[in-house]
Short mmCIF file of C-alpha atoms in Angstrom, two decimals:
data_model
loop_
_atom_site.label_atom_id
_atom_site.label_comp_id
_atom_site.label_asym_id
_atom_site.label_seq_id
_atom_site.Cartn_x
_atom_site.Cartn_y
_atom_site.Cartn_z
CA TYR A 1051 18.04 -23.39 -13.49
CA TRP A 1052 15.13 -22.44 -11.26
CA ARG A 1053 17.33 -20.16 -9.10
CA ASP A 1054 17.97 -17.88 -12.09
CA TRP A 1055 14.26 -17.97 -12.95
CA SER A 1056 13.31 -17.07 -9.37
CA SER A 1057 15.28 -13.80 -9.47
CA ASP A 1058 13.48 -12.92 -12.71
CA VAL A 1059 10.16 -13.56 -10.98
CA CYS A 1060 11.06 -11.19 -8.11
CA SER A 1061 12.15 -8.53 -10.59
CA SER A 1062 8.93 -8.81 -12.59
CA ASP A 1063 6.86 -8.65 -9.39
CA LEU A 1064 8.62 -5.45 -8.36
CA ILE A 1065 8.11 -3.92 -11.83
CA GLN A 1066 4.40 -4.83 -11.82
CA ALA A 1067 3.85 -3.52 -8.31
CA GLY A 1068 5.84 -0.34 -8.96
CA THR A 1069 3.94 0.39 -12.17
CA LEU A 1070 0.63 -0.03 -10.34
CA ALA A 1071 1.82 2.25 -7.54
CA VAL A 1072 2.80 5.07 -9.90
CA LYS A 1073 0.38 4.83 -12.81
CA VAL A 1074 -2.95 3.52 -11.53
CA ARG A 1075 -5.10 6.25 -10.03
CA ALA A 1076 -8.23 4.44 -8.93
CA GLY A 1077 -7.03 0.89 -8.66
CA SER A 1078 -8.02 -0.14 -5.18
CA PRO A 1079 -11.07 -0.21 -2.97
CA TRP A 1080 -11.94 2.42 -0.40
CA ASP A 1081 -9.69 1.08 2.35
CA GLU A 1082 -6.51 2.32 0.66
CA ALA A 1083 -7.35 5.81 1.90
CA ALA A 1084 -7.66 4.56 5.48
CA HIS A 1085 -4.26 2.87 5.28
CA PHE A 1086 -2.77 6.00 3.74
CA ASP A 1087 -4.23 8.12 6.53
CA TYR A 1088 -2.43 5.93 9.06
CA ILE A 1089 0.84 6.68 7.20
CA VAL A 1090 0.11 10.43 7.16
CA GLN A 1091 -0.69 10.35 10.88
CA ILE A 1092 2.67 8.73 11.64
CA GLN A 1093 4.46 11.30 9.47
CA LYS A 1094 2.84 13.96 11.64
CA GLY A 1095 4.28 12.28 14.76
CA ASN A 1096 1.11 10.51 15.86
CA PHE A 1097 2.56 7.06 16.66
CA PRO A 1098 0.83 4.72 17.12
CA VAL A 1099 -2.36 6.13 15.71
CA PRO A 1100 -5.12 5.84 18.33
CA ALA A 1101 -8.25 3.90 17.43
CA GLY A 1102 -11.28 6.03 16.67
CA GLY A 1103 -9.29 8.94 15.24
CA ARG A 1104 -10.62 11.01 12.37
CA TYR A 1105 -9.01 11.06 8.94
CA SER A 1106 -6.45 13.84 8.56
CA ASP A 1107 -7.20 16.65 6.12
CA GLU A 1108 -4.00 15.76 4.21
CA ALA A 1109 -5.16 12.19 3.64
CA ILE A 1110 -8.65 13.33 2.65
CA GLN A 1111 -7.19 15.76 0.12
CA ALA A 1112 -4.97 13.04 -1.37
CA TRP A 1113 -8.01 10.75 -1.51
CA ALA A 1114 -10.26 13.42 -3.02
CA CYS A 1115 -7.79 14.83 -5.55
CA ARG A 1116 -6.42 11.45 -6.62
CA PRO A 1117 -9.35 9.10 -6.11
CA THR A 1118 -8.42 5.64 -4.91
CA ASP A 1119 -11.89 4.33 -5.57
CA ARG A 1120 -14.36 5.32 -8.25
CA GLY A 1121 -17.35 3.87 -6.43
CA MET A 1122 -16.82 5.82 -3.21
CA SER A 1123 -15.35 8.98 -4.73
CA ILE A 1124 -15.10 12.12 -2.65
CA ALA A 1125 -13.61 14.11 -5.55
CA TRP A 1126 -15.96 17.01 -4.79
CA LEU A 1127 -13.91 17.65 -1.61
CA CYS A 1128 -10.70 18.24 -3.59
CA GLY A 1129 -9.26 21.64 -2.70
CA LYS A 1130 -11.59 22.28 0.21
CA SER A 1131 -10.18 22.85 3.70
CA ASN A 1132 -11.21 21.49 7.09
CA VAL A 1133 -13.11 18.55 5.66
CA SER A 1134 -12.21 15.89 8.24
CA SER A 1135 -15.54 16.35 10.02
CA ASN A 1136 -17.64 16.23 6.85
CA PRO A 1137 -20.56 13.86 7.55
CA SER A 1138 -20.50 12.44 4.03
CA LEU A 1139 -17.06 10.88 4.44
CA PRO A 1140 -17.07 7.09 4.42
CA PHE A 1141 -17.30 5.64 7.93
CA ASP A 1142 -18.22 9.14 9.15
CA GLY A 1143 -14.58 10.19 8.75
CA VAL A 1144 -13.25 7.73 11.35
CA ASN A 1145 -10.15 5.79 10.35
CA TYR A 1146 -11.04 2.19 11.12
CA GLU A 1147 -7.51 0.96 10.24
CA ALA A 1148 -5.98 2.42 13.42
CA PRO A 1149 -6.31 -0.83 15.44
CA PHE A 1150 -3.70 -2.47 13.15
CA GLY A 1151 -0.07 -2.78 14.26
CA PRO A 1152 2.21 0.11 13.37
CA VAL A 1153 5.19 -1.82 11.93
CA TYR A 1154 4.21 -1.65 8.24
CA TYR A 1155 2.91 1.89 8.63
CA ALA A 1156 6.11 3.13 10.27
CA ILE A 1157 8.27 1.67 7.48
CA ALA A 1158 5.93 3.03 4.79
CA ALA A 1159 5.80 6.47 6.44
CA GLY A 1160 9.58 6.68 6.70
CA GLY A 1161 10.12 5.52 3.13
CA SER A 1162 7.43 7.84 1.81
CA SER A 1163 9.06 10.76 3.63
CA VAL A 1164 12.44 9.93 2.09
CA LEU A 1165 10.88 9.67 -1.39
CA SER A 1166 9.19 13.05 -0.92
CA ASN A 1167 12.68 14.58 -0.78
CA VAL A 1168 13.10 13.67 -4.46
CA GLY A 1169 9.70 15.05 -5.49
CA ILE A 1170 7.48 11.97 -5.16
CA ASP A 1171 4.17 12.76 -3.46
CA ASP A 1172 3.39 10.93 -0.22
CA PHE A 1173 0.56 8.86 -1.70
CA THR A 1174 2.72 7.51 -4.54
CA GLY A 1175 5.60 7.10 -2.09
CA ALA A 1176 3.42 4.97 0.19
CA ARG A 1177 2.43 2.81 -2.76
CA LEU A 1178 6.07 2.46 -3.85
CA MET A 1179 7.08 1.45 -0.32
CA SER A 1180 4.38 -1.22 -0.45
CA ALA A 1181 5.78 -2.43 -3.75
CA PHE A 1182 9.25 -2.59 -2.20
CA LEU A 1183 7.99 -4.43 0.88
CA TYR A 1184 6.01 -6.80 -1.33
CA ALA A 1185 9.14 -7.58 -3.38
CA LEU A 1186 11.13 -8.08 -0.18
CA GLY A 1187 8.48 -10.51 1.03
CA ALA A 1188 8.51 -12.37 -2.31
CA ALA A 1189 12.31 -12.59 -2.21
CA SER A 1190 12.13 -13.94 1.35
CA LEU A 1191 9.60 -16.55 0.25
CA LEU A 1192 11.90 -17.60 -2.58
CA LEU A 1193 14.87 -17.85 -0.23
CA VAL A 1194 12.84 -20.10 2.05
CA ALA A 1195 11.76 -22.15 -0.95
CA GLN A 1196 15.38 -22.63 -2.00
CA ARG A 1197 16.40 -23.73 1.48
CA MET A 1198 13.43 -25.89 2.47
CA ALA A 1199 11.82 -27.28 -0.66
CA PHE A 1200 11.85 -31.05 -0.90
CA SER A 1201 12.06 -30.91 -4.65
CA SER A 1202 12.48 -28.52 -7.54
CA LEU A 1203 8.78 -28.99 -8.29
CA ALA A 1204 7.81 -27.82 -4.77
CA ALA A 1205 10.16 -24.85 -5.02
CA GLY A 1206 8.71 -24.03 -8.44
CA GLY A 1207 5.22 -24.08 -6.91
CA LEU A 1208 6.26 -21.55 -4.26
CA ILE A 1209 7.85 -19.37 -6.92
CA LEU A 1210 4.66 -19.55 -8.99
CA ALA A 1211 2.66 -18.51 -5.91
CA ALA A 1212 4.96 -15.53 -5.41
CA ALA A 1213 4.63 -14.58 -9.07
CA ALA A 1214 0.82 -14.77 -9.01
CA THR A 1215 0.26 -12.55 -5.99
CA PRO A 1216 0.78 -9.17 -7.72
CA GLN A 1217 -2.85 -9.67 -8.75
CA ALA A 1218 -3.73 -8.90 -5.13
CA LEU A 1219 -2.12 -5.48 -5.48
CA SER A 1220 -5.14 -4.28 -7.42
CA LEU A 1221 -7.17 -4.91 -4.27
CA GLY A 1222 -5.04 -2.74 -2.01
CA ALA A 1223 -1.96 -1.05 -3.40
CA THR A 1224 -0.98 0.69 -0.20
CA VAL A 1225 -0.99 -2.40 2.00
CA THR A 1226 -0.22 -5.87 0.72
#
């Protein structure tokens, strides 16, 4: 019984995460823009992104024109060019996410590039790739639960944990 239920949980997680990725404009804190910049940098061939690099103008425009955070909005920069050295950018315009490993970012950049071929903007594409990777992780967790759980109750607890984690997506939709 619980095996059928577990596939429903993975499907609902993917639907929740995908809906957040596409529909929620300002659903995450300021660091989503830094993660997105890392993805943009990789799309431009900058791999891995060196620590201490400045945000790209493309990422700043995506951040300004589709705010990821209401509290640290830079909407007034939307449509302006050469803004990467603007002193009012958070963290003085330096992408502090660059020290992270490039594995997630490379997958997200590749997937976002593929999705852009069907008309999905890079920012939404990056969020959708995160939703896909999240669902893949949840499915992996469920597979492990099915193989290693000592009881149906323990497996059910792991499935419940996987089902509850989409709440974390509101904290960082680009990286989960």
